[in-house]
XYZ file of C-alpha atoms in Angstrom:
736
model
C 0.000 0.000 0.000
C 2.815 2.389 0.900
C 4.437 1.698 -2.486
C 1.288 2.720 -4.336
C 0.993 5.828 -2.168
C 4.581 6.795 -2.926
C 3.977 6.257 -6.633
C 0.810 8.361 -6.515
C 2.580 11.177 -4.678
C 5.431 11.025 -7.182
C 2.962 11.217 -10.076
C 1.280 14.248 -8.499
C 4.670 15.899 -7.961
C 5.741 15.287 -11.565
C 2.421 16.577 -12.915
C 2.692 19.682 -10.748
C 6.300 20.481 -11.601
C 6.381 19.467 -15.280
C 5.020 22.748 -16.641
C 7.264 25.126 -14.648
C 10.337 22.927 -15.089
C 9.735 22.529 -18.823
C 9.306 26.282 -19.137
C 12.537 26.940 -17.224
C 14.454 24.438 -19.369
C 13.185 26.173 -22.517
C 14.054 29.689 -21.339
C 17.532 28.661 -20.204
C 18.120 26.952 -23.560
C 19.205 23.684 -21.965
C 18.495 21.633 -25.117
C 19.033 24.487 -27.572
C 22.230 24.286 -29.593
C 23.816 27.182 -31.521
C 24.208 26.748 -35.247
C 26.268 28.599 -37.817
C 23.740 31.383 -38.316
C 26.225 33.402 -40.376
C 25.456 31.056 -43.269
C 21.692 31.449 -42.789
C 21.308 35.216 -43.077
C 18.305 36.282 -45.125
C 18.998 37.240 -48.704
C 20.037 40.887 -48.962
C 20.514 41.266 -45.207
C 23.392 43.616 -44.444
C 25.365 43.572 -41.213
C 27.506 46.306 -39.671
C 29.743 46.566 -36.644
C 29.788 50.106 -35.312
C 33.237 51.281 -34.339
C 34.057 52.666 -30.883
C 31.040 51.069 -29.196
C 32.503 48.505 -26.821
C 30.453 46.568 -24.253
C 27.307 48.693 -24.407
C 24.579 47.373 -22.099
C 21.586 49.480 -23.132
C 20.468 51.736 -25.969
C 17.553 54.053 -26.748
C 16.241 55.390 -30.037
C 15.328 59.082 -29.830
C 12.704 59.541 -32.539
C 12.765 63.351 -32.411
C 16.435 63.586 -33.384
C 16.579 60.275 -35.230
C 19.635 59.233 -33.181
C 20.487 56.310 -30.895
C 21.989 56.882 -27.447
C 24.066 54.293 -25.621
C 26.604 54.005 -22.801
C 29.701 51.870 -23.345
C 32.942 50.752 -21.746
C 36.320 51.840 -23.102
C 38.284 48.655 -22.461
C 37.336 44.991 -22.625
C 39.012 43.205 -19.718
C 37.874 45.217 -16.638
C 34.265 44.111 -17.213
C 35.220 40.501 -16.584
C 36.684 41.243 -13.154
C 34.298 43.994 -12.021
C 30.678 43.979 -13.102
C 28.409 43.279 -10.093
C 25.290 42.462 -12.194
C 27.031 39.275 -13.400
C 28.674 38.504 -10.079
C 32.080 39.715 -11.260
C 33.329 41.375 -8.051
C 36.978 40.288 -7.944
C 38.233 43.826 -7.337
C 37.534 47.502 -7.953
C 38.304 49.212 -11.238
C 38.568 52.892 -12.007
C 37.565 52.758 -15.657
C 35.476 55.536 -17.134
C 32.797 54.508 -19.585
C 31.427 56.837 -22.220
C 28.239 57.994 -23.921
C 27.825 57.619 -27.663
C 25.363 58.981 -30.201
C 24.853 56.683 -33.192
C 23.556 57.870 -36.542
C 21.353 55.028 -37.873
C 21.899 56.198 -41.455
C 25.696 56.389 -41.530
C 26.206 53.714 -38.842
C 28.782 56.028 -37.243
C 29.206 56.699 -33.528
C 30.075 60.061 -31.974
C 31.641 59.976 -28.517
C 30.394 62.661 -26.108
C 32.863 64.548 -23.925
C 32.038 64.751 -20.217
C 31.556 68.067 -18.468
C 31.713 68.231 -14.668
C 32.371 64.487 -14.386
C 35.614 62.599 -13.749
C 34.370 59.066 -13.023
C 34.703 56.213 -12.347
C 31.796 55.184 -14.570
C 30.971 51.475 -14.842
C 28.019 51.511 -17.216
C 24.821 49.484 -17.195
C 21.211 50.520 -17.948
C 20.386 54.010 -19.200
C 17.264 56.117 -19.773
C 16.620 59.257 -21.821
C 13.762 61.761 -21.493
C 13.024 65.110 -23.051
C 14.063 68.281 -21.245
C 10.691 69.859 -20.319
C 12.232 73.338 -20.577
C 14.481 73.083 -23.633
C 13.088 71.286 -26.699
C 16.479 70.455 -28.230
C 17.888 68.813 -25.106
C 17.486 65.593 -23.150
C 18.261 64.235 -19.695
C 20.216 60.984 -19.563
C 20.025 58.677 -16.532
C 22.663 55.968 -16.106
C 23.449 53.201 -13.616
C 27.018 53.424 -12.286
C 28.410 50.347 -10.493
C 31.002 51.872 -8.193
C 33.056 49.780 -5.808
C 32.570 50.309 -2.084
C 35.606 52.017 -0.545
C 34.503 50.885 2.917
C 34.945 47.262 1.833
C 38.136 47.487 -0.218
C 40.029 50.059 1.864
C 39.158 49.014 5.424
C 41.352 46.720 7.486
C 38.363 45.188 9.261
C 35.272 44.502 7.208
C 31.872 43.878 8.742
C 29.828 40.991 7.327
C 27.083 43.292 6.074
C 29.366 45.621 4.087
C 28.814 45.032 0.345
C 31.558 45.150 -2.262
C 29.582 47.462 -4.558
C 28.074 50.874 -3.891
C 26.090 51.441 -7.056
C 24.362 54.725 -7.778
C 22.510 56.604 -10.503
C 24.107 59.401 -12.540
C 22.017 62.131 -14.175
C 23.373 64.004 -17.212
C 22.116 66.721 -19.551
C 22.822 66.806 -23.286
C 21.980 69.339 -25.980
C 21.325 67.574 -29.266
C 23.991 67.860 -31.982
C 26.545 69.044 -29.415
C 29.666 67.015 -28.609
C 29.386 67.231 -24.815
C 27.266 65.832 -22.009
C 27.099 67.628 -18.654
C 26.856 65.818 -15.323
C 23.948 67.142 -13.241
C 24.143 65.057 -10.061
C 24.607 61.590 -8.571
C 21.889 59.705 -6.692
C 22.501 57.171 -3.932
C 19.868 55.570 -1.701
C 20.198 52.466 0.521
C 17.168 50.894 -1.211
C 19.143 50.870 -4.466
C 20.985 47.569 -3.962
C 21.511 45.877 -7.333
C 20.377 48.512 -9.867
C 19.895 47.383 -13.426
C 17.780 49.815 -15.425
C 15.825 53.058 -15.095
C 12.396 54.384 -16.059
C 12.154 58.180 -15.756
C 8.923 60.142 -15.424
C 10.654 63.530 -15.230
C 14.130 64.889 -14.440
C 13.327 64.587 -10.727
C 11.251 61.384 -10.594
C 12.366 57.935 -11.710
C 12.122 54.206 -11.008
C 15.054 51.790 -10.853
C 15.047 47.981 -10.812
C 16.963 45.886 -8.290
C 17.509 42.710 -10.304
C 18.512 40.670 -7.226
C 17.983 40.767 -3.494
C 21.270 38.946 -2.853
C 24.400 40.527 -4.292
C 26.474 37.324 -4.543
C 26.843 33.797 -3.237
C 24.647 30.712 -3.154
C 21.404 32.564 -2.506
C 21.962 34.723 -5.568
C 22.204 31.523 -7.642
C 19.001 30.284 -6.024
C 17.409 33.597 -6.966
C 18.426 33.044 -10.584
C 17.306 29.455 -11.000
C 14.152 29.193 -8.900
C 11.165 31.000 -10.483
C 9.450 31.145 -7.093
C 12.312 33.281 -5.714
C 10.526 36.532 -6.502
C 12.714 38.725 -4.324
C 13.713 41.508 -6.717
C 12.134 44.959 -6.501
C 11.521 48.286 -8.205
C 12.427 51.440 -6.283
C 11.029 54.937 -6.837
C 13.256 57.961 -6.261
C 11.917 61.505 -5.909
C 14.485 64.316 -6.016
C 13.992 67.573 -4.172
C 16.784 69.192 -6.132
C 18.939 68.538 -9.187
C 21.715 70.724 -7.798
C 22.907 68.669 -4.809
C 26.572 67.652 -4.727
C 25.847 64.985 -2.111
C 24.513 61.823 -3.839
C 22.453 60.898 -0.768
C 20.957 64.342 -0.085
C 17.740 65.940 -1.295
C 15.869 62.785 -2.246
C 13.254 60.297 -1.060
C 13.080 56.601 -1.901
C 10.388 53.948 -1.551
C 9.624 50.444 -2.751
C 7.268 50.705 -5.735
C 6.891 47.024 -6.686
C 7.879 43.579 -5.420
C 6.902 40.025 -6.302
C 8.549 39.672 -9.732
C 11.297 37.208 -10.537
C 14.579 38.859 -11.529
C 13.033 42.122 -12.791
C 15.652 43.636 -15.024
C 15.295 46.034 -17.951
C 12.689 48.797 -18.102
C 11.318 50.958 -20.903
C 8.438 53.158 -21.960
C 5.766 51.292 -23.921
C 3.230 52.343 -26.504
C 1.816 55.149 -24.361
C 3.123 57.585 -21.762
C 1.417 55.522 -19.054
C 2.794 52.140 -20.091
C 5.865 50.768 -18.325
C 7.711 47.691 -19.576
C 9.590 45.478 -17.108
C 11.616 42.420 -18.113
C 11.905 39.359 -15.915
C 15.275 38.319 -17.305
C 15.739 34.693 -16.293
C 11.985 34.047 -16.461
C 11.751 35.225 -20.073
C 8.676 37.307 -19.194
C 7.989 40.925 -20.148
C 5.427 42.655 -17.946
C 3.302 45.573 -19.046
C 2.641 47.780 -16.056
C 1.245 51.148 -15.036
C 2.994 53.515 -12.607
C 0.755 55.515 -10.282
C 2.080 59.086 -9.946
C -0.018 59.839 -6.874
C 1.637 57.220 -4.629
C 4.566 56.042 -6.816
C 3.536 52.384 -6.847
C 3.295 50.126 -9.898
C 0.478 47.823 -11.030
C 1.283 44.934 -13.374
C -1.372 44.693 -16.103
C -0.365 41.660 -18.182
C 2.645 39.786 -19.495
C 4.271 38.337 -22.612
C 6.379 35.167 -22.469
C 9.459 34.512 -24.586
C 11.397 31.290 -25.137
C 14.729 32.611 -23.894
C 16.108 34.885 -21.206
C 15.503 38.565 -21.991
C 17.011 41.872 -20.942
C 16.219 45.471 -21.882
C 12.892 45.850 -23.729
C 12.012 48.507 -26.276
C 8.894 49.575 -28.140
C 8.968 50.271 -31.872
C 6.525 52.896 -33.105
C 5.748 52.503 -36.801
C 5.814 56.036 -38.278
C 4.199 54.747 -41.486
C 1.330 52.956 -39.774
C -2.209 53.025 -41.053
C -5.456 51.765 -39.589
C -5.068 48.479 -41.434
C -1.284 48.135 -41.302
C 0.573 48.966 -38.094
C 3.973 47.340 -37.542
C 4.426 48.869 -34.078
C 5.494 46.357 -31.465
C 7.794 45.225 -28.679
C 11.406 44.168 -29.228
C 13.219 41.855 -26.822
C 16.818 40.646 -26.977
C 18.192 37.745 -24.995
C 20.507 34.759 -24.796
C 20.303 31.606 -26.885
C 21.635 29.551 -23.953
C 21.391 31.412 -20.659
C 22.342 28.137 -18.978
C 25.943 28.780 -20.101
C 26.163 32.172 -18.405
C 27.525 30.689 -15.182
C 30.673 29.525 -16.985
C 31.024 32.298 -19.604
C 30.338 35.476 -17.599
C 33.987 35.902 -16.567
C 35.556 34.560 -19.779
C 36.597 37.275 -22.283
C 36.909 34.695 -25.083
C 33.578 32.926 -24.679
C 30.702 33.197 -27.150
C 27.065 33.558 -26.179
C 24.370 33.142 -28.819
C 21.654 35.733 -29.358
C 17.901 35.735 -29.987
C 15.806 38.829 -30.744
C 11.999 38.675 -30.610
C 9.376 40.962 -32.099
C 5.806 41.108 -30.756
C 3.111 42.949 -32.705
C -0.618 42.744 -33.183
C -1.994 40.413 -35.813
C -4.152 41.677 -38.608
C -7.792 40.912 -37.812
C -10.092 38.772 -39.886
C -12.322 41.597 -41.061
C -10.030 44.602 -40.752
C -11.037 45.753 -37.297
C -8.422 46.524 -34.681
C -6.857 45.612 -32.434
C -5.982 42.012 -33.227
C -4.321 39.388 -31.064
C -0.618 39.646 -30.253
C 1.864 37.482 -32.132
C 5.572 36.943 -31.456
C 8.204 35.854 -33.948
C 11.955 35.502 -33.934
C 13.468 38.518 -35.660
C 17.149 37.633 -35.458
C 19.382 34.827 -34.226
C 23.155 34.588 -33.966
C 25.470 31.897 -32.632
C 27.775 34.407 -30.923
C 30.243 34.803 -33.777
C 28.755 38.067 -35.028
C 27.825 39.586 -31.677
C 28.514 38.096 -28.273
C 25.270 38.044 -26.261
C 22.583 40.735 -26.488
C 21.311 42.972 -23.714
C 19.241 45.403 -25.763
C 17.760 45.952 -29.210
C 15.864 48.715 -30.988
C 14.267 49.000 -34.403
C 14.806 52.128 -36.493
C 12.357 52.589 -39.387
C 13.482 52.626 -43.003
C 11.449 54.861 -45.289
C 9.370 52.612 -47.579
C 10.337 52.405 -51.211
C 7.471 53.376 -53.510
C 8.275 50.369 -55.693
C 8.406 47.976 -52.755
C 5.428 47.300 -50.489
C 7.544 45.947 -47.643
C 8.075 47.736 -44.354
C 11.630 47.357 -43.143
C 13.714 48.579 -40.251
C 17.283 48.534 -39.055
C 17.833 46.351 -36.017
C 20.479 47.682 -33.619
C 21.894 45.325 -30.993
C 24.097 45.980 -27.982
C 25.778 43.727 -25.461
C 27.526 44.397 -22.188
C 30.196 41.859 -23.192
C 30.641 42.374 -26.942
C 33.511 44.369 -28.521
C 31.104 46.431 -30.617
C 27.512 47.447 -31.179
C 25.982 45.807 -34.227
C 23.337 46.734 -36.747
C 21.533 44.555 -39.232
C 18.790 45.153 -41.784
C 15.806 43.164 -40.628
C 13.323 41.337 -42.729
C 9.989 42.899 -43.504
C 7.983 44.160 -40.536
C 4.788 44.100 -42.520
C 2.555 41.113 -43.210
C 3.244 41.018 -46.973
C 4.571 37.477 -46.684
C 1.809 36.304 -44.336
C -1.802 35.985 -45.510
C -4.577 37.229 -43.208
C -5.129 35.003 -40.163
C -8.712 34.573 -41.369
C -7.346 32.128 -43.983
C -6.435 29.730 -41.166
C -8.696 28.102 -38.556
C -9.718 30.336 -35.681
C -9.023 29.359 -32.074
C -11.343 26.668 -30.733
C -12.213 27.500 -27.128
C -13.646 24.386 -25.498
C -15.162 24.275 -21.996
C -13.127 22.716 -19.218
C -13.740 18.964 -18.722
C -15.790 17.908 -15.718
C -14.937 15.214 -13.226
C -16.237 11.690 -14.001
C -17.997 11.842 -10.650
C -19.724 15.138 -11.460
C -23.537 15.208 -11.393
C -25.349 14.274 -14.590
C -26.654 17.822 -14.882
C -23.123 19.238 -14.960
C -22.108 16.729 -17.613
C -25.098 17.641 -19.765
C -24.303 21.334 -19.382
C -20.757 20.696 -20.568
C -21.953 18.724 -23.599
C -24.267 21.588 -24.514
C -21.417 24.085 -24.046
C -19.160 21.828 -26.113
C -21.650 21.728 -28.957
C -22.064 25.490 -28.846
C -18.288 25.996 -28.918
C -17.991 23.872 -32.071
C -20.986 25.591 -33.626
C -19.472 29.006 -32.929
C -16.141 27.830 -34.370
C -17.772 26.619 -37.580
C -19.825 29.787 -37.967
C -16.676 31.877 -37.595
C -14.933 29.691 -40.163
C -17.750 30.045 -42.697
C -17.918 33.777 -42.072
C -14.191 33.982 -42.799
C -14.633 32.011 -46.035
C -17.149 34.603 -47.194
C -15.064 37.621 -46.161
C -11.870 36.146 -47.616
C -13.450 35.515 -50.991
C -14.982 38.986 -51.057
C -11.550 40.432 -50.291
C -9.977 38.327 -53.052
C -12.341 39.446 -55.832
C -10.399 42.642 -56.752
C -7.193 40.611 -56.849
C -8.803 37.940 -59.027
C -9.951 40.584 -61.487
C -6.472 42.117 -61.599
C -5.013 38.686 -62.339
C -7.507 38.043 -65.121
C -9.326 35.311 -63.190
C -13.112 34.828 -63.108
C -14.397 36.977 -60.241
C -17.114 34.634 -58.969
C -15.971 31.237 -60.239
C -13.596 29.873 -57.566
C -10.923 28.545 -59.898
C -7.561 27.995 -58.277
C -4.190 29.501 -59.144
C -1.778 29.460 -60.821
C -2.499 28.023 -64.273
C -0.506 24.900 -65.062
C 2.826 25.552 -66.818
C 2.908 24.690 -70.513
C 4.086 21.532 -72.167
C 6.383 22.119 -75.103
C 3.523 21.927 -77.644
C 0.785 23.607 -75.584
C 0.856 27.202 -76.854
C -2.472 28.163 -75.247
C -1.350 27.035 -71.805
C 1.993 28.756 -72.347
C 0.155 32.013 -72.963
C -1.979 31.622 -69.810
C 0.996 30.809 -67.584
C 3.094 33.671 -68.956
C 0.208 36.111 -68.541
C -0.287 35.054 -64.925
C 3.379 35.483 -64.022
C 3.467 38.834 -65.815
C 0.423 39.965 -63.822
C 2.025 38.904 -60.541
C 5.124 40.925 -61.430
C 3.387 44.022 -62.815
C 0.908 44.226 -59.922
C 3.724 43.745 -57.385
C 1.592 40.979 -55.900
C 2.642 39.922 -52.398
C 2.622 36.420 -51.008
C -0.184 37.536 -48.717
C -2.242 38.383 -51.817
C -1.426 35.119 -53.591
C -2.322 32.970 -50.595
C -5.534 34.909 -49.981
C -6.677 34.265 -53.565
C -5.654 30.607 -53.516
C -7.068 29.719 -50.088
C -10.277 31.686 -50.595
C -11.005 29.755 -53.799
C -10.156 26.437 -52.125
C -12.495 27.149 -49.211
C -15.342 28.507 -51.316
C -15.502 25.252 -53.302
C -16.180 23.476 -49.999
C -18.448 26.079 -48.456
C -21.787 24.891 -49.896
C -21.474 21.168 -49.044
C -20.087 21.984 -45.605
C -22.897 24.461 -44.875
C -25.468 21.805 -45.800
C -23.658 19.342 -43.554
C -23.721 21.840 -40.686
C -27.452 22.498 -41.141
C -28.297 18.790 -41.226
C -25.959 17.544 -38.492
C -25.836 20.592 -36.227
C -23.778 19.943 -33.113
C -22.883 16.446 -34.362
C -20.908 17.973 -37.254
C -17.452 17.406 -35.653
C -18.018 13.636 -35.585
C -19.256 13.541 -39.184
C -16.384 15.739 -40.374
C -13.801 13.416 -38.818
C -15.308 10.579 -40.842
C -15.547 12.487 -44.145
C -12.152 14.192 -43.915
C -11.114 17.365 -45.712
C -13.047 16.794 -48.932
C -15.997 18.873 -47.719
C -14.329 20.991 -45.023
C -12.903 24.464 -45.676
C -9.491 25.052 -44.165
C -10.974 27.698 -41.851
C -13.373 25.108 -40.374
C -10.911 22.357 -39.514
C -10.696 21.531 -35.830
C -7.334 20.572 -34.252
C -8.168 16.859 -34.066
C -9.073 16.844 -37.762
C -5.816 18.592 -38.679
C -3.814 16.142 -36.554
C -5.559 13.135 -38.137
C -4.946 14.478 -41.639
C -1.289 15.076 -40.824
C -0.841 11.474 -39.618
C -2.439 10.165 -42.803
C -0.253 12.410 -44.969
C 2.861 11.209 -43.177
C 1.860 7.556 -43.641
C 1.217 8.128 -47.373
C 4.515 9.929 -47.748
C 6.505 7.187 -46.030
C 4.834 4.465 -48.082
C 5.499 6.332 -51.337
C 9.149 7.039 -50.467
C 9.654 3.412 -49.451
C 8.285 2.356 -52.853
C 10.570 4.875 -54.556
C 13.667 3.505 -52.845
C 12.599 -0.063 -53.519
C 12.279 0.749 -57.228
C 15.482 2.790 -57.493
C 17.823 1.256 -54.908
C 16.239 -2.101 -54.154
C 15.676 -1.109 -50.525
C 12.546 -0.003 -48.682
C 14.574 2.093 -46.218
C 13.687 5.628 -47.244
C 15.779 8.583 -46.002
C 14.619 10.032 -42.674
C 12.029 12.795 -42.778
C 13.725 16.172 -42.836
C 17.060 14.801 -44.067
C 19.093 16.424 -46.835
C 18.621 13.347 -49.056
C 14.855 13.679 -48.791
C 15.043 17.419 -49.441
C 17.100 16.863 -52.596
C 14.530 14.373 -53.886
C 11.660 16.785 -53.196
C 13.337 19.894 -54.608
C 15.247 18.510 -57.591
C 12.943 15.703 -58.711
C 9.354 15.693 -57.495
C 8.777 19.435 -58.062
C 11.155 20.013 -60.986
C 9.403 20.659 -64.351
C 11.870 18.602 -66.414
C 11.589 15.600 -64.090
C 7.782 15.796 -64.099
C 7.644 15.574 -67.906
C 10.058 12.639 -68.125
C 9.027 10.634 -65.045
C 7.239 7.313 -65.399
C 3.620 6.910 -64.346
C 4.627 5.143 -61.118
C 7.097 7.901 -60.260
C 4.473 10.597 -60.827
C 2.031 8.780 -58.538
C 4.668 8.496 -55.814
C 5.473 12.203 -56.116
C 1.766 13.064 -55.905
C 1.382 10.930 -52.770
C 4.347 12.621 -51.091
C 2.921 16.068 -51.909
C -0.614 15.111 -50.805
C -2.065 15.272 -54.319
C -3.358 11.695 -54.276
C -4.556 9.399 -51.488
C -2.588 6.344 -52.598
C 0.524 5.962 -54.755
C -0.815 2.634 -56.098
C -3.593 4.215 -58.170
C -3.945 2.872 -61.749
C -1.213 4.161 -64.056
C -3.831 4.994 -66.682
C -4.927 7.972 -64.577
C -1.489 9.594 -64.693
C -1.775 10.926 -68.227
C -5.404 11.921 -67.659
C -5.151 13.533 -64.204
C -2.066 13.263 -62.062
C 0.801 14.469 -64.274
C -1.159 17.657 -64.978
C -1.984 18.017 -61.273
C 1.678 17.626 -60.303
C 2.767 20.063 -63.020
C 0.331 22.685 -61.785
C 1.300 22.174 -58.144
C 4.999 22.552 -58.946
C 4.192 25.818 -60.723
C 2.359 27.049 -57.619
C 5.314 26.204 -55.372
C 7.699 27.992 -57.725
C 5.594 31.173 -57.661
C 5.197 30.926 -53.888
C 8.955 30.441 -53.420
C 9.659 33.605 -55.376
C 7.180 35.624 -53.336
C 8.615 34.359 -50.040
C 12.045 35.599 -51.126
C 10.720 38.946 -52.332
C 8.410 39.648 -49.388
C 10.888 39.301 -46.561
C 12.093 35.716 -46.507
C 11.491 32.941 -44.029
C 12.372 35.102 -41.013
C 9.387 37.359 -41.771
C 6.947 34.442 -41.818
C 4.733 33.593 -38.871
C 5.282 30.189 -37.309
C 1.943 28.877 -38.624
C 2.827 29.950 -42.156
C 6.252 28.312 -41.984
C 4.591 25.075 -40.853
C 2.084 25.183 -43.723
C 4.799 25.991 -46.284
C 7.019 23.127 -45.118
C 4.207 20.580 -45.301
C 3.063 21.872 -48.707
C 6.552 21.097 -50.009
C 6.528 17.538 -48.702
C 8.319 18.273 -45.431
C 5.621 16.723 -43.242
C 7.342 14.863 -40.400
C 10.562 16.884 -40.674
C 10.386 17.904 -37.007
C 8.731 14.851 -35.470
C 9.633 14.511 -31.805
C 10.213 18.237 -31.352
C 7.916 20.856 -29.865
C 7.664 24.598 -29.436
C 10.506 26.792 -30.557
C 12.809 23.846 -31.363
C 10.302 22.547 -33.912
C 9.705 26.019 -35.333
C 13.412 26.723 -35.697
C 14.052 23.454 -37.542
C 11.090 24.091 -39.839
C 12.474 27.538 -40.638
C 15.866 26.029 -41.444
C 14.232 23.352 -43.604
C 12.388 26.016 -45.594
C 15.552 28.129 -45.935
C 17.370 25.089 -47.345
C 14.489 24.411 -49.725
C 14.600 27.968 -51.086
C 18.361 27.783 -51.472
C 18.188 24.517 -53.420
C 15.337 25.711 -55.636
C 17.345 28.803 -56.557
C 20.255 26.770 -57.951
């Protein structure tokens, strides 16, 4: 009996801890391995290292002047012996960091000369705000990690004397000048482990304490245990900006507690929105400061799949009601788990991930939509070592190019230089409207088997209503999508109300009529500057409309029993927008089985072995890209080969269909599908590349190209990353 009890308790413990532990493992990057990302840069993506910007922790884009402000170190090695935020407290240093103004256009840095300041200055987080009196000037707040003279110069040291005595420095800078004037220093005993600053005015600001413990075992516990929510945010109110005593003329209070490892801070999309990063937790909190009592209320949060640092908010200056690329930017570490062994090593490399969170386009054009997050940039540490901050700087749109682009600027407290890279498109030109995919299916919570019959009946009714609502939304989206596609269909020379699919099949050598149709379609795509979003909207809307009438009849007849009937009938009568998760999963399993059977038959016929290459392997990719979807191969392939290719690409249910049907149906179907993939490949490249695609769109694109099963056994970001790499390889092979 005791054995069963122990087993039950263990099962409960595992079930309770699995979610938090799995989340922590993901954020720390325990299973994540760096790859040679230098070879995977998006086509046309430039990269710059900005001179004289060494070990810069934080940066801010000042939209009024169009310049970037950052604080940097002036030598590499001192950081690795003295930088309290990383536990480097081997001994004091007297280095003097510097402020720099970066021109995003020229990628040049201008060093500012100090006035009324002699240092030391060990830089960390900074903040900039407008001077309320002078319109062409700003105040700059900066964390300064000074050593504690009482500790390092005393013969007898009390146990409670810390090694660091960090404080805040306030400076004043007139734009376009070459100097920055020191206003005053700020020290308060509540400021223990300062990381970053959020200023309300020149005399009122908040500062994060990223740890409660400065060093030792308990600091490590604070890092690794999500429940150790001991960090804090402190508010400082200054009575005067003129004091020469750092501890005089000010008041401090605790503004917020209860967050894990709160770190970077920034202003959000409004003057009342405060952003706070929980670094090791990978969580960005949106909060609201209360000016009347100087406390902070956390409103909501966004979760990222790596550790994060200093947040920023990108305001799209070219936004419209239907197209707003504004969003949050977060930089962090690919493998934060390695930080314990790399933080004091000048030669180590720490990989980088940068995330971008913006609102989705809505199904019918209303706003706001749901938030979506995608990976904007990744590096293995060879280009830039770690990342502690990132900002986007808008690039003026080209009248001949519909894409929205921006420069991505990255800084790191441990990298020899600040870096800048041209990002992929910030717009949704590569991603079709979310209304072309199934909506979220919100099912009621299950009830206990011992629940009363009445509760069970209520849940079944709620379940039926949830499915009914899902299907109604899906059918509504089919209608709206097709209506939205009609102008595009007319521009492409397609029948407006006859849901024919695109593109036309490519010509055979003797088919002059088909050659004319295919050439006209490609010319229209080019002349209209059609985006991938447009192409997919037209294609998916036509696909769904052909299924709308039979599915609507099915829904009317079967009502709340429709999900069961649909699972039996499959996708033949179900629009894509009306497919429930279980139906999609079942279809995917069937597609994978068909693919494996067809590839086994291919290898048996060609190599005499039924051992097909593993899903996702380079050998499989070569077969898909250079044979099954290549026009020359399609024309010369035997009937059996065409059937196998169709089965792999989900164009036929069984690769053993009669060969007679190949000349009548399947060779033409494969030819037309290969033409579609070729057009789609070109639009992916032109509209921002794989990095601009949403995760759902990458998944669809991979499976359309026969990559189903390429990431079996993987979940979350690991699966998404491998799918993105698979698609990048596909595009590279199809280009050669």
